[in-house]
Amino acid sequence: MNEAQTEITIPHLFRCPISLDLLEDPVTLTTGQTYDRSSIEKWISADSQLSENLEFVEVAFSCIVKLLPIVNLEPLNIIKDESKLKS
């Protein structure tokens, strides 16, 4: 495949379960499910019976966290680097 034909696959965890679009403004409900803010707000307001029964929908900001290196593997890299110095 050349560069023009390269397809990027977006993991399902980065997609809103309502719109299936990439999460732009992710919010997490108290249930632990994450949605795009605009999608969950539209969904709640579209169901008038649901929105009447909900006094408050608690959401929490969520963010994508950079994965940290596995600490147990770091000493292996140090040992490997030290062995190169001794050679």
mmCIF file of C-alpha atoms in Angstrom:
data_model
loop_
_atom_site.group_PDB
_atom_site.id
_atom_site.type_symbol
_atom_site.label_atom_id
_atom_site.label_comp_id
_atom_site.label_asym_id
_atom_site.label_seq_id
_atom_site.Cartn_x
_atom_site.Cartn_y
_atom_site.Cartn_z
ATOM 1 C CA MET A 1 0.000 0.000 0.000
ATOM 2 C CA ASN A 2 1.276 3.454 -0.779
ATOM 3 C CA GLU A 3 0.704 6.511 1.428
ATOM 4 C CA ALA A 4 -2.473 7.539 -0.411
ATOM 5 C CA GLN A 5 -4.049 4.139 0.300
ATOM 6 C CA THR A 6 -3.090 3.918 3.976
ATOM 7 C CA GLU A 7 -6.174 3.595 6.157
ATOM 8 C CA ILE A 8 -6.139 4.616 9.804
ATOM 9 C CA THR A 9 -8.224 2.460 12.110
ATOM 10 C CA ILE A 10 -9.642 4.283 15.126
ATOM 11 C CA PRO A 11 -10.052 1.998 18.167
ATOM 12 C CA HIS A 12 -13.674 1.613 19.294
ATOM 13 C CA LEU A 13 -12.790 3.079 22.704
ATOM 14 C CA PHE A 14 -12.107 6.422 21.005
ATOM 15 C CA ARG A 15 -15.552 6.471 19.343
ATOM 16 C CA CYS A 16 -18.823 7.676 20.838
ATOM 17 C CA PRO A 17 -21.249 4.730 21.188
ATOM 18 C CA ILE A 18 -24.131 6.988 20.093
ATOM 19 C CA SER A 19 -22.718 8.720 17.007
ATOM 20 C CA LEU A 20 -19.816 6.311 16.303
ATOM 21 C CA ASP A 21 -17.703 9.422 15.615
ATOM 22 C CA LEU A 22 -14.329 10.166 17.164
ATOM 23 C CA LEU A 23 -14.731 11.536 20.709
ATOM 24 C CA GLU A 24 -14.125 15.297 20.546
ATOM 25 C CA ASP A 25 -15.383 16.352 23.990
ATOM 26 C CA PRO A 26 -15.527 13.103 25.987
ATOM 27 C CA VAL A 27 -17.568 12.904 29.178
ATOM 28 C CA THR A 28 -17.999 9.901 31.427
ATOM 29 C CA LEU A 29 -21.274 9.143 33.195
ATOM 30 C CA THR A 30 -21.304 7.713 36.707
ATOM 31 C CA THR A 31 -21.927 4.330 35.065
ATOM 32 C CA GLY A 32 -18.414 4.517 33.605
ATOM 33 C CA GLN A 33 -19.554 4.783 29.979
ATOM 34 C CA THR A 34 -17.909 7.568 27.951
ATOM 35 C CA TYR A 35 -19.798 9.584 25.320
ATOM 36 C CA ASP A 36 -19.157 12.667 23.244
ATOM 37 C CA ARG A 37 -20.771 15.553 25.158
ATOM 38 C CA SER A 38 -22.854 16.839 22.236
ATOM 39 C CA SER A 39 -24.164 13.345 21.430
ATOM 40 C CA ILE A 40 -25.263 12.494 24.975
ATOM 41 C CA GLU A 41 -26.850 15.946 25.419
ATOM 42 C CA LYS A 42 -28.812 15.534 22.160
ATOM 43 C CA TRP A 43 -29.862 12.007 23.136
ATOM 44 C CA ILE A 44 -31.137 13.127 26.554
ATOM 45 C CA SER A 45 -32.984 16.163 25.174
ATOM 46 C CA ALA A 46 -34.532 14.133 22.317
ATOM 47 C CA ASP A 47 -36.312 11.845 24.774
ATOM 48 C CA SER A 48 -38.655 14.264 26.560
ATOM 49 C CA GLN A 49 -39.843 11.595 29.006
ATOM 50 C CA LEU A 50 -36.259 10.768 29.936
ATOM 51 C CA SER A 51 -35.198 14.409 30.278
ATOM 52 C CA GLU A 52 -38.218 15.131 32.525
ATOM 53 C CA ASN A 53 -37.220 12.284 34.853
ATOM 54 C CA LEU A 54 -33.570 13.303 35.034
ATOM 55 C CA GLU A 55 -32.976 16.069 37.506
ATOM 56 C CA PHE A 56 -29.229 15.858 37.087
ATOM 57 C CA VAL A 57 -26.919 13.765 34.978
ATOM 58 C CA GLU A 58 -23.516 13.645 36.570
ATOM 59 C CA VAL A 59 -20.604 13.686 34.156
ATOM 60 C CA ALA A 60 -16.881 13.731 34.733
ATOM 61 C CA PHE A 61 -14.172 14.955 32.412
ATOM 62 C CA SER A 62 -12.079 12.217 30.941
ATOM 63 C CA CYS A 63 -8.845 12.430 29.068
ATOM 64 C CA ILE A 64 -6.574 10.155 27.159
ATOM 65 C CA VAL A 65 -3.526 9.430 29.265
ATOM 66 C CA LYS A 66 -0.124 8.802 27.749
ATOM 67 C CA LEU A 67 0.851 5.213 28.431
ATOM 68 C CA LEU A 68 3.762 4.954 30.818
ATOM 69 C CA PRO A 69 6.602 2.492 30.268
ATOM 70 C CA ILE A 70 6.433 -0.754 32.185
ATOM 71 C CA VAL A 71 8.770 -0.234 35.130
ATOM 72 C CA ASN A 72 9.820 -3.907 35.255
ATOM 73 C CA LEU A 73 11.266 -3.678 31.747
ATOM 74 C CA GLU A 74 13.394 -0.605 32.437
ATOM 75 C CA PRO A 75 16.160 -2.512 34.309
ATOM 76 C CA LEU A 76 16.539 -4.827 31.299
ATOM 77 C CA ASN A 77 17.293 -1.841 29.100
ATOM 78 C CA ILE A 78 19.829 -0.529 31.608
ATOM 79 C CA ILE A 79 21.614 -3.898 31.806
ATOM 80 C CA LYS A 80 21.656 -4.191 28.013
ATOM 81 C CA ASP A 81 23.131 -0.693 27.691
ATOM 82 C CA GLU A 82 25.786 -1.381 30.366
ATOM 83 C CA SER A 83 26.879 -4.571 28.589
ATOM 84 C CA LYS A 84 27.516 -2.520 25.439
ATOM 85 C CA LEU A 85 29.785 -0.217 27.423
ATOM 86 C CA LYS A 86 31.881 -3.147 28.729
ATOM 87 C CA SER A 87 32.378 -4.649 25.265
#
